């Protein structure tokens, strides 16, 4: 028997290079080795804003077309939609009794909300002084960081720019950048009542729903990026609690930490739809080339005769992932000033277009064939539901509520 993996993606619409390198490449590989379940987490897409429902259908269509175009194969993996398998909601409800509020408040997924804060979208909800506190703390950190290491950061004169840059990568707040004091400060902000007034019950329960998503399918592994590890931890805790309280129903799943290279966007920040800095899998050749030309490079490299610093250059980061064969050569050519940035970018654009060409073609074929991705997803959802209902029967029985 093959081991089982399960993973999900929120329905964000068209996918970009970050998704390709971080998730889809892994799914594609895994589907050959494992009994794979991949699903669209549409309910999760409502947790930060219920109005997202309006775009859900179109987002799912676009996202799943990308899955298929990349080679995620419905004959190999079970592809389904969370909300078409109502057992997710049922198990979520049961699990919601097994996790304490304080556990949920400590969950670093609040990073998403911090992200909103960064964009200034929440200033009405959070007290300005709280924002100022965090800002000051971050600035202090930025200055420390500047003194201590970052060659790159130390070249930036503008403190505000440093601050924006550091804050831009919100992940780093939780993974290594801030120390304990910084974390506490952020926690305090997140627990303040003004913050509570703008987050929903569903948002707080995000990892509980995710636990249900996972445990229904009793997977051995859950392939995810490092940002999801905290959620897998909560999942394991909930599984253990259920098993202890009622009966051994759930095997304890493990995160399968897939390699997720950091893919920078045109502005050097992490590639993200919300930053408007992304190269989409469905972008045409010309658009890809234009976007590559817009990338920032080593800011100190003004003339072609200046040696560059590939290690801080976003263009080089992309070469590394999408053009591994030429990476060493480009490194050498850049550091010895034998290649100009324009030429370097041209080579990247060419390589990206080469990689994206078959994906684009396949997407077009799928669109031309008038394929209905919802038919595929409904089919997969039926299979998923069969499995999920099996688990729910065990759950009801273990609880003595199998009337
Ligand atoms: N939280 C995941 C993300 O933001 C999406 C997700 C929802 C998920 N349910 C899941 C991932 C279950 C793995 C397993 O990327
Ligand atoms: Fe970046 Fe390439 Fe320019 Fe070097 S040559 S700084 S790697 S774009």
PDB file of C-alpha atoms and ligand atoms in Angstrom, residues 296-298 301 308-310 313-316 319 330 333-335 339-342 344-345, ligand 2:
ATOM      1  CA  UNK A 296      15.745  45.416  -9.118  1.00  0.00           C
ATOM      2  CA  UNK A 297      19.339  44.194  -9.049  1.00  0.00           C
ATOM      3  CA  UNK A 298      22.362  44.945  -6.897  1.00  0.00           C
ATOM      4  CA  UNK A 301      26.193  48.088  -9.337  1.00  0.00           C
ATOM      5  CA  UNK A 308      28.010  42.777  -8.778  1.00  0.00           C
ATOM      6  CA  UNK A 309      26.888  40.879  -5.710  1.00  0.00           C
ATOM      7  CA  UNK A 310      24.720  38.008  -6.875  1.00  0.00           C
ATOM      8  CA  UNK A 313      20.417  40.179  -6.258  1.00  0.00           C
ATOM      9  CA  UNK A 314      16.831  38.963  -6.824  1.00  0.00           C
ATOM     10  CA  UNK A 315      17.592  38.205 -10.465  1.00  0.00           C
ATOM     11  CA  UNK A 316      20.286  35.834  -9.351  1.00  0.00           C
ATOM     12  CA  UNK A 319      18.626  32.031 -11.871  1.00  0.00           C
ATOM     13  CA  UNK A 330      26.560  33.733 -14.020  1.00  0.00           C
ATOM     14  CA  UNK A 333      30.500  36.642 -14.702  1.00  0.00           C
ATOM     15  CA  UNK A 334      28.640  38.969 -12.345  1.00  0.00           C
ATOM     16  CA  UNK A 335      31.300  39.153  -9.647  1.00  0.00           C
ATOM     17  CA  UNK A 339      28.136  40.331 -17.737  1.00  0.00           C
ATOM     18  CA  UNK A 340      25.811  43.308 -17.578  1.00  0.00           C
ATOM     19  CA  UNK A 341      22.509  43.213 -15.732  1.00  0.00           C
ATOM     20  CA  UNK A 342      20.508  43.646 -18.913  1.00  0.00           C
ATOM     21  CA  UNK A 344      21.783  38.664 -17.299  1.00  0.00           C
ATOM     22  CA  UNK A 345      18.080  39.459 -17.249  1.00  0.00           C
TER      23      UNK A 345
HETATM   24 FE1  LIG B   2      22.122  40.592 -10.580  1.00  0.00          FE
HETATM   25 FE2  LIG B   2      22.790  39.504 -12.873  1.00  0.00          FE
HETATM   26 FE3  LIG B   2      23.197  42.120 -12.478  1.00  0.00          FE
HETATM   27 FE4  LIG B   2      24.687  40.317 -11.230  1.00  0.00          FE
HETATM   28  S1  LIG B   2      24.589  40.660 -13.411  1.00  0.00           S
HETATM   29  S2  LIG B   2      23.732  42.106 -10.300  1.00  0.00           S
HETATM   30  S3  LIG B   2      23.219  38.676 -10.863  1.00  0.00           S
HETATM   31  S4  LIG B   2      21.241  41.066 -12.563  1.00  0.00           S
END
